[in-house]
CSV table of C-alpha atoms and ligand atoms in Angstrom, one decimal:
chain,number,residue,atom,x,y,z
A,85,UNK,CA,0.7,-27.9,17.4
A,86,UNK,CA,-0.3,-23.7,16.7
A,87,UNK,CA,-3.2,-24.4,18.6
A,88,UNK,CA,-3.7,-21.9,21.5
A,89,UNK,CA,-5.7,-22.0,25.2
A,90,UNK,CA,-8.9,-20.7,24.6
A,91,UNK,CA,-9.6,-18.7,27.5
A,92,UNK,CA,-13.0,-18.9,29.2
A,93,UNK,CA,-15.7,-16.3,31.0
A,94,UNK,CA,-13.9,-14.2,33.8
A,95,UNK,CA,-10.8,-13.9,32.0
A,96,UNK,CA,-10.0,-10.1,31.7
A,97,UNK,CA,-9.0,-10.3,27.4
A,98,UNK,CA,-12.9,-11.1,27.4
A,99,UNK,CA,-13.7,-7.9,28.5
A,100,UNK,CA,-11.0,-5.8,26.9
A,101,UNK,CA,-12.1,-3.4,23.3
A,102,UNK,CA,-9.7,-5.4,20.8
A,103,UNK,CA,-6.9,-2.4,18.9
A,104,UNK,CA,-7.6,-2.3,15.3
A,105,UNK,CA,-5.2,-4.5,13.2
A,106,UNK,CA,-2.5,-1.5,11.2
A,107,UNK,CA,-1.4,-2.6,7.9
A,108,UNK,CA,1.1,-3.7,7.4
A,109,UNK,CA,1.2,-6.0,10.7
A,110,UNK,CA,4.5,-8.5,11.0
A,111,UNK,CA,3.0,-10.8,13.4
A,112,UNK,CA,-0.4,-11.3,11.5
A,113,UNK,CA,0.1,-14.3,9.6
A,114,UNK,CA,1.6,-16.3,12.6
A,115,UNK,CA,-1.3,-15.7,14.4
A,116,UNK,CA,-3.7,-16.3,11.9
A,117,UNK,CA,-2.3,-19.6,11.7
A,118,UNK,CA,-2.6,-20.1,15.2
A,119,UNK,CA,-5.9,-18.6,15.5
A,120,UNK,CA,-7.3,-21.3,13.0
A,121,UNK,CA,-5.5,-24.0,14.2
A,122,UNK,CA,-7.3,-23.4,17.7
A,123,UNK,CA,-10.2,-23.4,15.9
A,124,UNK,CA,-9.9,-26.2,14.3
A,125,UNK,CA,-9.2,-28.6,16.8
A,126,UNK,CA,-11.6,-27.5,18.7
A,127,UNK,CA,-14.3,-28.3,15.5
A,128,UNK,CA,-12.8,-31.9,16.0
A,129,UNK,CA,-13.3,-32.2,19.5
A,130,UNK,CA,-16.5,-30.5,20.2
A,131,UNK,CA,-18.2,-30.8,16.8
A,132,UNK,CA,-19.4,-27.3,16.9
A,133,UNK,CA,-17.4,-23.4,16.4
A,134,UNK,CA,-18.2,-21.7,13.1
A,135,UNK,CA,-15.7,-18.9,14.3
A,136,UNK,CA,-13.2,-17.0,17.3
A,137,UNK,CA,-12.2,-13.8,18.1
A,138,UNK,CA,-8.5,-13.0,18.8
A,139,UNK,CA,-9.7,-12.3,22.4
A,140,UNK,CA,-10.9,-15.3,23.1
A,141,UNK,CA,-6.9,-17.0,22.6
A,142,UNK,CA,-5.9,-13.4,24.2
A,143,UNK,CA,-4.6,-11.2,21.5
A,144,UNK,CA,-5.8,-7.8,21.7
A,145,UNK,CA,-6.9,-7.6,18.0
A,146,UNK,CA,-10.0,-6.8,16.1
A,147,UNK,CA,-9.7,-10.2,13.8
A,148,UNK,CA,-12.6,-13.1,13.9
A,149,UNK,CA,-11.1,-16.5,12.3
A,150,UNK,CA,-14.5,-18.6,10.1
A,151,UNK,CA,-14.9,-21.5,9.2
A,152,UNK,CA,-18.2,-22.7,7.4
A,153,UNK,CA,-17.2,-25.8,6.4
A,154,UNK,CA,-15.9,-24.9,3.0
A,155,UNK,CA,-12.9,-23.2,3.9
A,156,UNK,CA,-11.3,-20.9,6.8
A,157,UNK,CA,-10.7,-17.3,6.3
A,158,UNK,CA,-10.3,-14.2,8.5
A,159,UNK,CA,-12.6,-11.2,9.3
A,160,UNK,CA,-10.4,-8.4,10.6
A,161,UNK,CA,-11.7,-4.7,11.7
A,162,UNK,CA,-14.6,-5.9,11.1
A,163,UNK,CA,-17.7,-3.2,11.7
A,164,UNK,CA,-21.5,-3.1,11.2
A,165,UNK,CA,-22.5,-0.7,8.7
A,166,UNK,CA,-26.4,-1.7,8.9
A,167,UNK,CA,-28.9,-3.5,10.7
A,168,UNK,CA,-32.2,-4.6,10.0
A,169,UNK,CA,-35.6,-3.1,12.6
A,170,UNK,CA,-36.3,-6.9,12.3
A,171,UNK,CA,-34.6,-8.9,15.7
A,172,UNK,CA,-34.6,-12.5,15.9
A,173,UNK,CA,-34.3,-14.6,19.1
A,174,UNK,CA,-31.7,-17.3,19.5
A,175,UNK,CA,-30.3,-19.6,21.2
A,176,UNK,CA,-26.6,-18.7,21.2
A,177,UNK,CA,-23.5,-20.6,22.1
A,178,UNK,CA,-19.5,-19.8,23.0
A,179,UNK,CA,-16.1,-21.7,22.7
A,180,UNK,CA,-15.5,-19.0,25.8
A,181,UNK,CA,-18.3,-20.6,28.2
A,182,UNK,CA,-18.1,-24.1,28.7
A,183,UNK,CA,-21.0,-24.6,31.0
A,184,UNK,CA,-24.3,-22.9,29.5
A,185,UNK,CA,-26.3,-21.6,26.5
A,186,UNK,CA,-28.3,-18.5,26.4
A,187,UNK,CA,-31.1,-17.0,24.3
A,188,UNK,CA,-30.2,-13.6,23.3
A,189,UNK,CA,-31.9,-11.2,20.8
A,190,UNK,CA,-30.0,-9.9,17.6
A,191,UNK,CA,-31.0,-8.1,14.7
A,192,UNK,CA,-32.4,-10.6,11.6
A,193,UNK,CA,-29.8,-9.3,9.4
A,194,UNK,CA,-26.5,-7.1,9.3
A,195,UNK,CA,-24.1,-5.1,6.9
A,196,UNK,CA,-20.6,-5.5,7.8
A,197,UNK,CA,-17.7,-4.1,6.6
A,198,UNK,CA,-13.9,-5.8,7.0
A,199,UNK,CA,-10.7,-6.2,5.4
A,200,UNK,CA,-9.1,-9.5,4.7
A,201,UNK,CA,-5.7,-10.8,5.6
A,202,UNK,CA,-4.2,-8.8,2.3
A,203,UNK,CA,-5.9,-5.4,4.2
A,204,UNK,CA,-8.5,-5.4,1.1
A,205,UNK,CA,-11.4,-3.7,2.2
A,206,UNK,CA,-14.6,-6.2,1.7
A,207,UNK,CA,-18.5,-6.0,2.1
A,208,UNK,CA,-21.4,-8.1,3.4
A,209,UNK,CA,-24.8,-6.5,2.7
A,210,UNK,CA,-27.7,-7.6,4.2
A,211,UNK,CA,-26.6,-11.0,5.6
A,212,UNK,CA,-29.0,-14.2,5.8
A,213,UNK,CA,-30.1,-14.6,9.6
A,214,UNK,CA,-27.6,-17.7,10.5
A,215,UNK,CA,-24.7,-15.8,9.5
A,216,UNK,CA,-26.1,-12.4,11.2
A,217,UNK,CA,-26.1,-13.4,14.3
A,218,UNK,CA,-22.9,-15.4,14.1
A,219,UNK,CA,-21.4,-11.9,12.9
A,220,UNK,CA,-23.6,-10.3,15.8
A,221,UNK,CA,-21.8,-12.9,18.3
A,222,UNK,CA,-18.2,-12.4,17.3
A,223,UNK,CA,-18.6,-9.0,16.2
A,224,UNK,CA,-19.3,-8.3,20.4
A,225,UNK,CA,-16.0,-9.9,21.2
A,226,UNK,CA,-13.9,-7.6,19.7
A,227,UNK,CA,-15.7,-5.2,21.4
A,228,UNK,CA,-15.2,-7.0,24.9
A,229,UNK,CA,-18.7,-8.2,24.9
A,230,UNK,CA,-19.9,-11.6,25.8
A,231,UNK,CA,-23.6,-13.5,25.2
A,232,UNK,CA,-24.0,-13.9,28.6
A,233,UNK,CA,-23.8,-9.8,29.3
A,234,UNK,CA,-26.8,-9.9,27.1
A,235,UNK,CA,-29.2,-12.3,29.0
A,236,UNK,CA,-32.2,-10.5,29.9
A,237,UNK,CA,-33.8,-13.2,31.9
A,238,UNK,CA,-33.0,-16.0,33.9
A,239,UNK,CA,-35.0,-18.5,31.6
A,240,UNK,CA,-32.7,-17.3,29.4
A,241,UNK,CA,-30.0,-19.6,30.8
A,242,UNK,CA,-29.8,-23.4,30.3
A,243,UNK,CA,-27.2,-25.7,31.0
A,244,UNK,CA,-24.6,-26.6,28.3
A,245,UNK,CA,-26.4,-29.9,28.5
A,246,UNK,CA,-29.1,-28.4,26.2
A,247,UNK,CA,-27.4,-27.3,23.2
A,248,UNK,CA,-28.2,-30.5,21.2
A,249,UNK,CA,-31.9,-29.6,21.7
A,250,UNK,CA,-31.7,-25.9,21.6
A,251,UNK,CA,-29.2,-24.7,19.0
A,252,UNK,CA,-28.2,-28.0,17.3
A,253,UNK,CA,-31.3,-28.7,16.1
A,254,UNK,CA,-32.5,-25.6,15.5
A,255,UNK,CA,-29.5,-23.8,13.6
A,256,UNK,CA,-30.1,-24.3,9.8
A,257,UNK,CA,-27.6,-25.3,7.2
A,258,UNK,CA,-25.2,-22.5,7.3
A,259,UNK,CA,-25.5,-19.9,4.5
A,260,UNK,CA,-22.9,-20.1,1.8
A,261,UNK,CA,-21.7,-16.8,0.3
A,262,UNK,CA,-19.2,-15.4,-2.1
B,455,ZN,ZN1,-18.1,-16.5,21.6
């Protein structure tokens, strides 16, 4: 019943740099609610979403909702601090385009730096590949960035008909972390 429209490729929030999230914010917790319900019903419906940016229901926010199966939290202001010479390529998929997958290159592993719903200031160093380029993925939505813009080919595009074989299959166990 919090669940939200999750807008799709060609809608202009897609394409918009999110604001930074000022402490304290009124309206945070509301939409963090919202935000996870969204993605949580979509979870049950499609059977796939790790995570969302606030963009993607249309709030001009740096926050990205996760869920890794062991519980939901948010990522807000979230930035890369470092990232790894090593890229990997993947193929990468989005609650904001309904019809295709993509193979897109992102770097092995990331540092990121974010604060929690409190406004604690929290570190990942060095993250495992999986979550990477999750954090990679959602990481470019705040910044108005979506997998698509970073096709380099078009064999890089395959129908959304694919993603059993191409990213089910090949996505390992996600990562767990403290
Ligand atoms: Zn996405």
């Amino acid at each position: 019943m919090n669940s939200l429209p999750i807008l799709q490729k060609g809608h202009i929030a897609l394409s918009t740099v999110c604001q930074p999230v000022v402490f304290p914010d009124l309206d945070l917790a509301h939409q963090l609610t919202q935000m996870h319900a969204t993605l949580a019903d979509f979870r049950s419906q499609k059977g796939f979403g790790r995570a969302m940016a606030a963009s993607q229901v249309g709030l001009n926010k740096r926050i990205i909702v996760m869920n890794l199966g062991a519980s939901a939290f948010a990522v807000i202001n979230p930035s890369i601090t470092w990232r790894s010479q090593d890229m990997q390529t993947v193929w990468d998929d989005c609650l904001s385009v309904a019809d295709c997958v993509v193979r897109v290159q992102r770097h092995s592993s990331v540092s990121v730096t974010y604060q929690d719903e409190q406004g604690r200031v929290r570190h990942w160093q060095e993250l495992p590949a999986d979550l990477a380029e999750l954090l990679q993925h959602e990481i470019d939505h705040v910044d108005g960035i979506l997998m698509t813009d970073r096709v380099l080919q078009a064999s890089d595009i395959r129908p959304i008909a694919d993603h059993a074989s191409l990213i089910i299959s090949s996505r390992p166990q996600t990562s767990s972390f403290a």
